[in-house]
Structures are given as structure tokens and as C-alpha cells.
XYZ file of C-alpha atoms in Angstrom:
578
model
C 0.059 -0.057 0.268
C 1.310 3.568 -0.850
C 2.463 5.318 2.366
C 1.542 8.326 1.101
C -1.617 7.147 0.053
C -2.778 5.397 2.996
C -1.259 7.106 5.971
C -1.078 10.728 6.880
C 1.642 11.880 9.812
C 1.922 15.877 10.739
C 4.859 16.205 13.250
C 5.217 19.691 14.541
C 8.637 20.069 15.991
C 9.147 23.294 17.971
C 12.818 23.444 17.929
C 14.987 25.973 20.084
C 18.872 26.069 19.846
C 20.616 25.291 23.392
C 23.753 27.814 23.785
C 26.360 25.968 25.930
C 28.299 28.041 28.175
C 31.322 26.026 28.034
C 32.340 24.439 24.836
C 29.737 24.394 22.417
C 28.171 27.557 20.599
C 25.044 26.901 18.444
C 25.410 22.959 18.491
C 22.349 20.175 18.855
C 22.671 18.748 21.969
C 21.038 15.130 22.160
C 21.139 14.358 25.616
C 19.578 11.674 27.376
C 16.762 13.676 28.637
C 13.067 12.196 28.093
C 10.840 13.560 25.185
C 7.050 13.203 26.049
C 4.745 12.819 23.196
C 1.468 14.751 22.776
C -0.583 11.926 20.689
C -3.806 12.835 19.089
C -6.187 10.892 16.472
C -7.561 13.278 14.122
C -9.658 11.011 11.854
C -10.468 7.626 10.446
C -9.774 6.835 6.772
C -11.675 4.859 4.056
C -10.500 3.907 0.459
C -12.722 5.081 -2.275
C -11.654 2.421 -4.775
C -8.701 0.906 -2.827
C -5.117 0.702 -3.409
C -5.701 -1.470 -0.506
C -3.441 -4.254 -1.149
C -0.883 -4.553 -3.631
C -1.811 -7.986 -4.832
C -4.961 -6.557 -6.326
C -5.087 -6.379 -10.147
C -6.721 -3.823 -12.068
C -9.242 -6.308 -13.620
C -10.416 -7.249 -9.772
C -10.209 -3.358 -9.311
C -12.476 -2.553 -12.323
C -14.926 -4.921 -11.225
C -15.231 -3.866 -7.454
C -15.509 -0.093 -8.629
C -18.519 0.155 -10.551
C -22.058 0.316 -8.714
C -23.005 -3.320 -9.193
C -27.099 -3.778 -9.774
C -29.039 -6.613 -10.718
C -32.678 -7.367 -10.748
C -34.725 -10.661 -9.515
C -38.520 -11.438 -9.616
C -40.325 -11.312 -6.167
C -43.888 -11.893 -6.964
C -46.385 -11.224 -9.918
C -46.973 -7.408 -8.741
C -43.070 -6.550 -7.626
C -39.669 -7.058 -8.517
C -36.278 -6.522 -6.418
C -33.450 -4.146 -7.315
C -30.354 -4.943 -5.711
C -27.251 -2.204 -6.002
C -23.881 -2.892 -4.242
C -22.156 0.515 -3.753
C -19.223 2.237 -2.055
C -20.338 3.883 1.258
C -18.490 6.973 -0.535
C -21.467 7.027 -3.420
C -23.899 7.806 -0.618
C -21.904 10.792 1.043
C -22.028 14.469 -0.053
C -18.802 15.001 -2.028
C -17.364 17.471 0.647
C -16.315 14.394 2.850
C -14.318 12.720 0.239
C -10.761 14.007 -0.874
C -9.589 13.749 -3.936
C -6.524 11.025 -4.568
C -4.353 10.233 -7.579
C -4.940 7.973 -10.052
C -2.046 6.877 -12.451
C -0.357 3.499 -13.392
C 0.840 3.230 -9.576
C -2.271 4.183 -7.849
C -5.286 2.648 -7.805
C -7.164 5.214 -5.348
C -9.449 7.374 -6.818
C -10.458 9.162 -3.436
C -10.180 9.223 0.315
C -13.123 9.567 2.769
C -11.923 11.015 6.147
C -14.400 11.114 9.240
C -13.502 12.325 12.961
C -13.461 9.173 15.252
C -16.377 10.277 17.791
C -16.791 6.763 19.443
C -15.145 5.219 22.483
C -12.618 2.682 21.342
C -9.074 1.884 22.130
C -6.199 1.524 20.467
C -2.343 0.565 20.665
C 0.613 2.943 19.843
C 3.615 0.719 19.220
C 7.331 1.946 19.197
C 9.871 0.776 16.875
C 13.797 1.866 17.152
C 15.524 2.840 13.895
C 16.485 -0.879 13.497
C 12.731 -2.166 13.394
C 12.977 -3.486 16.783
C 10.310 -3.573 19.454
C 10.936 -0.903 22.068
C 7.361 -0.555 24.039
C 3.726 -0.260 23.719
C 1.109 1.913 25.188
C -2.694 1.619 24.943
C -4.667 4.853 24.351
C -8.378 5.402 24.838
C -10.258 7.483 22.418
C -13.664 9.321 24.041
C -16.976 9.816 22.192
C -15.709 13.353 21.987
C -12.434 12.534 20.279
C -9.913 13.074 23.282
C -7.196 10.651 23.238
C -5.634 9.754 26.567
C -3.403 7.063 27.828
C -5.394 4.163 29.565
C -2.603 4.535 32.130
C -2.523 7.901 32.745
C 1.263 8.330 31.737
C 2.255 9.853 28.571
C 4.540 8.196 25.941
C 8.387 9.580 26.698
C 11.441 8.576 24.780
C 15.009 9.292 24.306
C 16.184 11.397 21.316
C 16.508 9.317 18.524
C 14.553 7.840 15.125
C 11.583 5.691 15.691
C 8.831 4.470 13.611
C 5.246 4.661 15.316
C 2.684 1.982 14.476
C -0.989 2.297 15.946
C -4.074 -0.304 15.465
C -7.264 -1.124 16.912
C -10.238 -3.219 16.456
C -12.424 -0.356 16.146
C -13.845 -1.320 19.574
C -13.500 -0.771 23.465
C -11.375 -3.576 23.920
C -7.255 -3.230 24.351
C -5.500 -4.949 21.839
C -3.142 -7.477 23.035
C -1.059 -9.611 20.789
C 2.541 -10.255 22.297
C 5.023 -8.091 20.703
C 7.909 -8.997 22.865
C 11.371 -9.945 20.700
C 9.327 -9.282 17.257
C 10.672 -6.332 14.733
C 8.651 -4.026 12.617
C 8.634 -6.670 9.457
C 7.272 -9.477 11.751
C 3.985 -10.800 10.617
C 1.605 -12.180 13.017
C -1.855 -13.071 13.320
C -4.601 -10.893 14.273
C -6.303 -13.238 16.825
C -9.122 -10.616 17.941
C -10.698 -10.528 14.096
C -14.496 -11.626 14.236
C -17.112 -11.537 11.393
C -18.164 -8.310 13.037
C -14.782 -6.747 14.087
C -12.721 -4.135 12.425
C -9.140 -3.300 11.944
C -7.620 -0.374 11.725
C -3.854 0.830 11.186
C -1.302 3.357 10.952
C 2.485 3.743 10.435
C 4.160 6.789 10.785
C 7.352 5.803 9.075
C 10.711 6.551 10.431
C 10.802 10.145 11.872
C 13.321 11.730 14.341
C 12.480 12.725 18.111
C 14.413 15.762 19.179
C 15.634 16.333 22.320
C 13.974 18.546 24.759
C 11.213 18.931 22.685
C 7.389 18.089 22.991
C 6.480 16.088 19.724
C 2.966 16.122 18.323
C 2.182 12.889 16.906
C -1.428 13.061 14.871
C -2.839 9.775 13.968
C -5.145 8.989 11.083
C -6.227 5.321 11.448
C -6.969 3.597 7.938
C -9.865 0.837 7.874
C -7.869 -2.098 6.472
C -11.046 -4.475 6.059
C -13.964 -4.784 3.575
C -17.112 -4.055 5.437
C -20.531 -4.709 3.628
C -24.322 -3.564 5.166
C -27.219 -4.915 3.605
C -30.269 -2.892 3.861
C -33.507 -4.048 2.492
C -35.946 -1.274 1.546
C -39.693 -1.591 1.476
C -40.843 1.925 1.437
C -42.178 1.880 -2.244
C -44.572 -0.370 -1.529
C -46.204 2.406 0.633
C -46.739 1.236 4.059
C -46.102 -2.661 4.274
C -43.303 -3.337 6.988
C -40.627 -5.845 6.730
C -42.003 -8.537 8.924
C -39.243 -11.475 8.687
C -35.943 -12.188 6.143
C -34.826 -15.563 6.244
C -31.620 -16.897 6.785
C -29.407 -14.798 4.777
C -25.394 -15.499 3.984
C -22.659 -14.097 2.087
C -20.519 -16.719 0.598
C -16.677 -17.089 -0.400
C -15.196 -14.552 2.582
C -12.333 -14.975 4.835
C -12.369 -13.386 8.270
C -8.680 -14.160 9.579
C -6.078 -12.215 8.646
C -2.063 -11.716 9.329
C -0.316 -8.517 9.371
C 3.046 -7.048 8.523
C 3.587 -3.656 10.215
C 6.526 -2.506 8.054
C 4.475 -3.425 4.597
C 1.187 -2.512 5.812
C 0.141 -5.652 4.124
C -3.126 -7.610 5.429
C -2.849 -11.259 4.558
C -6.246 -13.327 4.618
C -6.025 -16.338 6.541
C -7.775 -19.397 7.034
C -10.383 -21.346 5.149
C -13.542 -19.552 3.052
C -17.078 -19.185 5.157
C -20.168 -17.894 4.536
C -21.288 -15.852 7.455
C -24.625 -15.200 8.212
C -25.989 -11.646 8.028
C -28.235 -10.713 10.778
C -30.916 -7.838 10.952
C -31.684 -6.725 14.618
C -34.640 -4.642 13.979
C -37.722 -5.520 11.824
C -41.188 -4.289 11.524
C -40.143 -1.512 9.688
C -39.997 -0.318 6.176
C -36.462 -0.362 6.118
C -34.304 -2.867 7.994
C -30.739 -2.667 7.953
C -28.074 -5.363 8.989
C -25.051 -5.459 11.380
C -22.055 -5.024 9.044
C -19.923 -7.632 8.275
C -16.114 -7.601 7.608
C -13.895 -9.849 5.456
C -10.244 -9.979 4.891
C -10.135 -10.884 1.282
C -10.901 -9.036 -1.754
C -14.290 -11.127 -3.175
C -14.697 -11.912 -7.245
C -17.923 -13.390 -8.105
C -19.255 -13.896 -4.500
C -22.800 -14.182 -3.928
C -25.589 -13.070 -1.076
C -28.394 -15.404 -0.664
C -31.656 -14.612 1.245
C -34.011 -17.478 2.137
C -36.879 -15.824 2.702
C -38.839 -12.355 2.685
C -41.921 -11.327 4.231
C -42.981 -7.837 3.762
C -46.910 -7.208 4.968
C -48.983 -9.647 2.728
C -46.258 -10.065 0.642
C -44.086 -13.316 1.066
C -41.649 -15.181 -1.351
C -40.480 -18.618 0.186
C -38.057 -18.900 -2.847
C -34.411 -18.164 -1.956
C -33.220 -14.617 -3.428
C -29.828 -14.964 -4.884
C -27.698 -11.834 -5.588
C -24.752 -13.093 -7.638
C -21.458 -11.708 -8.987
C -20.685 -9.498 -5.743
C -16.950 -8.010 -6.020
C -15.362 -6.274 -2.724
C -12.325 -4.738 -2.474
C -10.434 -5.051 1.317
C -10.561 -1.917 3.063
C -13.586 -0.358 0.950
C -17.087 -0.144 2.582
C -20.193 -1.296 1.070
C -23.882 -1.053 1.305
C -26.097 -3.639 -0.493
C -29.352 -2.006 -0.916
C -32.182 -4.508 -1.748
C -35.365 -2.249 -3.104
C -38.500 -3.967 -3.321
C -40.318 -1.824 -5.857
C -44.264 -2.405 -7.482
C -44.074 -2.924 -11.226
C -44.124 -0.126 -13.526
C -47.674 1.277 -14.096
C -50.063 4.190 -14.563
C -51.397 5.350 -11.401
C -53.082 8.665 -9.648
C -51.336 10.323 -6.968
C -53.249 12.981 -4.782
C -55.295 13.346 -7.661
C -52.543 14.012 -10.072
C -51.936 11.510 -13.050
C -48.774 9.674 -12.607
C -46.344 6.855 -13.631
C -44.245 4.569 -11.710
C -40.929 3.507 -13.333
C -38.292 1.564 -11.385
C -40.364 2.537 -7.769
C -40.393 6.084 -8.558
C -43.254 8.038 -9.327
C -43.438 10.912 -11.841
C -45.914 13.326 -12.989
C -47.148 12.488 -16.324
C -47.699 16.337 -17.235
C -44.848 19.089 -17.450
C -45.204 21.575 -14.439
C -48.363 24.125 -15.433
C -49.801 22.142 -17.780
C -53.282 21.022 -17.163
C -53.333 17.722 -15.590
C -57.079 16.854 -16.863
C -55.546 16.991 -20.697
C -54.373 13.348 -22.326
C -50.889 13.418 -21.325
C -49.835 11.488 -24.507
C -51.886 12.169 -27.465
C -51.880 8.651 -28.697
C -55.073 9.113 -30.628
C -53.867 11.988 -32.171
C -51.500 11.383 -35.242
C -50.558 15.177 -35.867
C -51.064 15.988 -32.181
C -50.521 19.722 -30.916
C -48.723 19.198 -27.848
C -48.421 23.105 -27.182
C -51.289 22.890 -24.235
C -48.869 20.529 -22.629
C -45.443 22.382 -22.893
C -46.399 23.562 -19.453
C -44.461 26.687 -17.999
C -40.578 27.618 -18.427
C -38.726 28.233 -14.830
C -35.483 29.744 -14.132
C -33.426 27.158 -12.271
C -33.609 27.385 -8.211
C -37.012 29.754 -8.607
C -40.403 29.465 -8.245
C -41.610 32.221 -10.523
C -42.645 31.443 -14.257
C -40.186 32.970 -16.448
C -42.421 32.060 -19.802
C -45.655 30.196 -20.760
C -46.302 28.136 -24.100
C -47.833 31.461 -25.295
C -45.327 33.987 -24.129
C -43.641 33.852 -28.159
C -40.119 34.705 -29.159
C -38.990 36.832 -26.433
C -39.912 36.808 -22.792
C -40.224 39.216 -20.400
C -37.450 40.639 -18.046
C -39.476 40.147 -14.890
C -39.578 42.409 -11.854
C -36.451 40.905 -10.364
C -34.557 39.938 -13.605
C -33.837 36.217 -12.609
C -32.316 35.949 -16.278
C -28.648 37.522 -15.010
C -29.714 37.590 -11.068
C -29.214 33.790 -10.725
C -30.152 31.527 -8.098
C -27.419 30.162 -5.279
C -26.643 26.663 -4.631
C -29.084 24.207 -2.986
C -31.729 26.411 -4.063
C -34.154 23.705 -4.649
C -32.641 21.285 -2.468
C -33.274 21.421 1.504
C -30.128 22.222 4.138
C -29.601 18.547 5.132
C -30.702 17.023 1.386
C -28.211 15.332 -0.817
C -28.515 14.168 -4.376
C -28.799 10.440 -3.034
C -31.265 11.878 -0.138
C -32.693 14.805 -1.857
C -34.873 17.181 0.567
C -37.499 19.575 -0.764
C -36.774 23.397 -0.425
C -40.279 24.233 -0.156
C -39.280 28.101 -0.275
C -37.988 28.214 -3.613
C -39.356 24.554 -5.264
C -42.428 25.179 -7.772
C -43.693 21.580 -7.663
C -46.834 21.344 -5.707
C -47.056 19.673 -2.232
C -45.661 16.169 -2.291
C -44.003 16.651 -5.367
C -40.611 18.508 -5.993
C -37.865 19.019 -8.756
C -36.178 15.717 -9.467
C -32.579 14.976 -8.965
C -29.839 14.349 -11.730
C -29.577 10.858 -10.335
C -33.431 10.359 -10.310
C -33.076 11.752 -14.130
C -30.400 9.233 -15.150
C -32.333 6.340 -13.488
C -35.676 7.411 -15.421
C -33.665 7.205 -18.797
C -32.012 4.020 -17.828
C -35.087 2.398 -16.538
C -36.440 3.515 -20.054
C -36.218 3.386 -23.745
C -35.925 6.643 -25.928
C -36.385 5.101 -29.378
C -36.653 7.295 -32.434
C -39.104 4.995 -33.716
C -41.046 6.379 -30.822
C -40.966 10.074 -31.244
C -43.813 12.102 -31.948
C -43.946 14.415 -34.811
C -42.364 13.516 -38.422
C -38.825 13.448 -38.557
C -38.539 16.082 -41.111
C -40.197 18.272 -38.952
C -37.659 18.140 -36.220
C -35.964 21.388 -36.804
C -36.263 24.506 -34.760
C -39.278 26.843 -35.074
C -40.971 29.111 -32.840
C -44.404 27.561 -33.776
C -43.505 23.997 -33.911
C -45.942 22.337 -31.449
C -45.847 18.755 -32.948
C -42.977 16.993 -31.273
C -42.524 14.724 -28.452
C -40.245 12.559 -26.752
C -41.687 9.107 -25.274
C -40.049 7.358 -22.874
C -40.964 3.752 -22.934
C -40.792 1.264 -19.590
C -38.263 -1.617 -20.071
C -40.329 -3.763 -18.270
C -43.756 -2.906 -19.353
C -43.895 -1.050 -23.030
C -47.234 -0.032 -22.034
C -46.296 2.239 -19.800
C -44.791 5.566 -21.030
C -44.135 9.175 -20.399
C -44.375 11.880 -22.831
C -42.287 14.776 -23.097
C -42.648 17.513 -25.317
C -39.939 18.715 -27.273
C -40.615 22.336 -26.412
C -37.346 24.226 -26.638
C -36.001 26.864 -23.827
C -35.372 30.360 -23.122
C -31.802 31.436 -23.334
C -30.558 33.937 -20.753
C -28.323 35.503 -23.735
C -24.528 35.305 -24.646
C -22.327 37.992 -25.911
C -19.082 35.608 -25.743
C -18.789 34.054 -28.985
C -16.054 32.235 -27.437
C -18.088 29.782 -25.249
C -20.965 29.626 -27.803
C -23.606 31.214 -30.192
C -24.063 34.756 -29.627
C -27.894 34.785 -28.299
C -29.941 37.912 -27.369
C -31.512 37.800 -23.776
C -34.950 36.004 -22.920
C -35.132 34.473 -26.553
C -36.951 31.254 -27.546
C -34.459 28.929 -28.910
C -34.454 25.068 -30.304
C -38.594 24.521 -30.110
C -39.298 21.360 -31.867
C -35.380 20.443 -31.993
C -34.738 19.899 -28.468
C -36.856 19.816 -25.084
C -34.596 21.012 -22.011
C -36.191 20.088 -18.420
C -34.243 20.929 -15.231
C -32.556 18.750 -12.454
C -32.412 20.418 -9.033
C -28.613 19.395 -9.041
C -26.334 22.102 -9.513
C -22.967 21.455 -11.103
C -20.813 23.579 -8.593
C -19.428 25.714 -10.973
C -19.644 29.242 -12.865
C -23.552 29.464 -12.042
C -24.326 26.330 -13.849
C -27.061 23.640 -13.158
C -27.321 19.946 -14.613
C -30.325 19.499 -17.271
C -31.792 16.809 -19.433
C -31.586 17.629 -23.002
C -33.737 15.524 -25.493
C -33.607 14.991 -29.258
C -34.516 13.231 -32.048
C -32.195 10.173 -32.085
C -32.602 6.709 -30.398
C -31.156 7.170 -26.535
C -31.802 10.965 -27.302
C -32.136 11.866 -23.594
C -28.796 12.547 -21.689
C -28.116 14.430 -18.497
C -25.379 17.292 -18.552
C -24.980 20.948 -17.782
C -24.451 24.039 -20.384
C -22.472 27.064 -19.207
C -23.577 29.343 -17.107
C -26.990 28.121 -17.774
C -29.332 28.794 -14.279
C -30.875 32.007 -15.645
C -32.104 29.878 -18.408
C -35.715 29.321 -18.702
C -36.486 25.350 -19.085
C -39.353 23.098 -18.177
C -39.979 20.871 -15.036
C -41.357 17.396 -14.397
C -41.865 16.844 -10.911
C -41.061 13.566 -9.082
C -43.163 12.446 -5.838
C -41.491 13.021 -2.802
């Protein structure tokens, strides 16, 4: 494991020059006084993609780095989607630190969090020859305070040392015998279990100077793979998970030995099939006790003997194959029970359920009593289904289907006075866990503007074929009076379930810089009949830009992305159920 990727050590040495009154002038006196170490632990570290053990090859890394997704049948009306995701995929990007990626580095990102729980760790001191000198147990409190268990700080003579810290991530002091060992000695981790953890830190060889207080700041690195299984039945609208049959993960190993010098963890013992327990049932979302494994698993599997959700029962084993795990990476297997795709009515509003998510069948602002698809009208006019146009992050209408070639500036000129980040997202919301900002979101109660991930899920769960386009191909050209074109999203599970999106163009905020795009006057209607443009609630984070969906004539003609300084544009909105 690359030392500069897996450990971080900050040594702050405040050195004073000792003046000798007899024979030495400005000489550095090593002396024999003891030096006290001030030990702290700033954080714990989990790899996002893992440069975790050198023997993992790129093929295994490539398999394990992706979100792993599969579907299985549950009953005639429901199916199950299982997604294995790295924990970092479920977090705000603010908690992720970028890392290198070259031919020698397999890590893409590192997640660091403070340790705010009561655990013990062992700090070991090796001399410059790698011989074991001493060790001391430290406690970390729930507030993050670090104290030696015996109440005495660690003191050393001036010299060069390597400091190693390790913990089983619990409140039990590590007790392996180290007498007579060296830093490159490989020894078994006797305290490992299926539900335990192992964290490691190595400072490398550092100099401790005479008459100084040395501050040793430790970052404990998680070395084991950990998987948590979540069964989610929220899409069944109120049914509770009553029982989960025996769940097992295959091909794992829980024993290991470690070499502190190389920081290589080697799996030991035979393969086992640990049982995954779910301590709390009778809720709509059930979370397992995490399972730790020491080996990289390729083509593993998880089986669940049976599943009972409200009146729904499957006594046939559910099997999820081709599970790939890397050591040191934390995963979450999310198993969602979804009703099959269908048309429905939500709070009196026509809607469609696709892959468990419920979408309005009409654009925001369109008359929801109108036929949403106009399937019985070969030469349909979709103008009445355009809905309104909105600036990103605002709940004020920028234009209507009848506005014409140029929109009004409006009292607040939101064309140039653009919304700030998170304008459509609640304070604690994330792209994976969206929360509606009720002040700015124009969607009605119980609905909100969808995130970019929700749009991607819709795109991936449907087809957008050219053969399903509404309007003659020759007429898919830009014209302000082009009302005949629409893009059809067809469910991959039920071809009769569709969503129709009018190709209504959008209103440009204006551009005078030919270097970044066509010169366009402010508030101008563009590309009606050629492209549809729909907002997501997700900003891109740069240059007043937000993510949107563009729809075009071609097969798979729907993509998410972002334009340049586009938050002031006027685009359509298709709301999603909260």
C-alpha cells in the first residue's frame, strides 16, 4: 500500500537552539532527557476505490469499483432491485478527498471522518533498526479526546523511531504479544471476528529531538472490507418488513495476518459463509449488522432464504450473484422491493411509476386533466402540454407556452440574477437523499424537482427510441411555432407504460461571448421542435451552472449534463413524488 496514500502523519517539532556556556556554540545536544509525545487521533480513513493491497490486480479493481446492480423477481406484482454501492457513493462529496490515479495508484478518493466513539488503540514504538521497544494503550472518547489508559504520556529518548497504531475499532485493548518482534514481523490478528474491524497507522521513520514535545497526529486507516445490507420496502407504501430468512455471504475470509512495515494484510484460514443478521424488523427499511471480510471477493454471492413484507411473501431463496468487494472499502447492498411499472393517480394527479419512482405525466404548469400522451392524435399539437418555463432554483414563472419569441425581463430579472447553490435542495438534502426546499421549489405539495440521479435512473429504466418519437422526422427542426414534436420514454419492464415529453425548446438567458457559444439575445426562445430541456435540482457547482436534461430526435436521445452559465435560462420541469 502506498505510504503517502494510506497514512498521514503531521509531526510538528518546535526546536529551540541550546546555547552552551562552556564548549559548544549553537550545537545540537542530543542528551539523554526523556521527550514526551502528545498523541492525538484526527480522523479515520476509508478508501473509495482501494489501493488496498498490492496484490489486487486492475481487473478486480475495475469490477469492484462500479456500482453493481441486478434485478430479481419477487412476485407477480413486485420485483427487487439490488445495488451494491461503495459508502462514498452515498455521501456528500464534501466528505471525500481527491487522490491520485496513475499506473502506480489505484485510489481515486479517500473519505476521512472524525472518530466520535469510545474505542481503544495500541501505539507501538520501534527503533530505527525496526526492533520493538514498547507499546501503550490509548483511549478515544466520544468527544474525540485521546488519553493514555495508564494516565502516563509516552516518553522517549532523542532518536529515530517508527510509530505504529492499530485498533479493532472497539473498546477492547489489543493484546497481541510483541516481545522480541520486529516491525517486519508478520503475526496473526487473533481478535478478528465476522463483525469486527481493523484499523492501522504507520508513521514511517521519524526523528524525535531532544528537549521537545512532539505532537503525533494519527489517522487510523480501515483495512477490512465491510458490507452492510439494507432491505428497503418504502416503495410498497406502508408495508413493513416482517421477516427475513437466513442471509449468507459466500466466499469470505475473516482471519488475517499483518505486517506493520509493509502494511499488508494477508487473509488466513478457509473461506466461510457468514450469516448476516438484521437486529430490527417491523419497519419499512431494515439494516443489517455489518460484516467484515479480509479478502477481495470476486464473483461472490448473497442469498436470502425468504422475505416477508406485509402480506407479500417469497419463500423462494433470493440470490444475488457476482458480488465483488475490495478490502478496505466499505459497501452497502441496498435491496429495494418495487411495485412493477404502471400508470396511477397520486393525490388526484396523473402519474406513472417507473423503477419504483413516481413521476408526473404532465409538465409543471400544464393542465393535468388533459390527455398526457395524445396517442389518439397522429398529428397532435403539444402546445397545451408544454407547461411553464422556470429559471433554475426559482419558483417564479419565466415564460408560458404562449409567451412567444422573447420573454419579459420580470421584476427581479432572474435571467441574470441567478439562484445560489442548493436553491431547490433542503439544507440537509443530498443528491442521494434529496429534501425539497419548499421556499423555492415550484412543484406542488408532496412533489419536487428531480435530482440528476433520478433523471439518470429514469433514462436507464426506459427506452427513448426514434421510432417512438411524436412528429415527423422532417419536422424535428427549430421553429418558434413547432408544436408537433415529443419524446416518448417507454418502460423497459412494460412497454405500455410511457412518459411523453414535449420538445418545447427553452428560453436563453443571453450570450455575447462567441468563445463560449452562439451569440444569443437575452430571453430568446430557441430550439423549439428540435430539443426539449428539463431542469434537475442539482447544480454542477461551477460558474452559475446547473444540470439539465436535453432530449433530441435520435435513439437514446435523452442525456443529463450542464450548459455554460445556464441557471438564468427558462426550462421546463417534470416533478417527481417525494
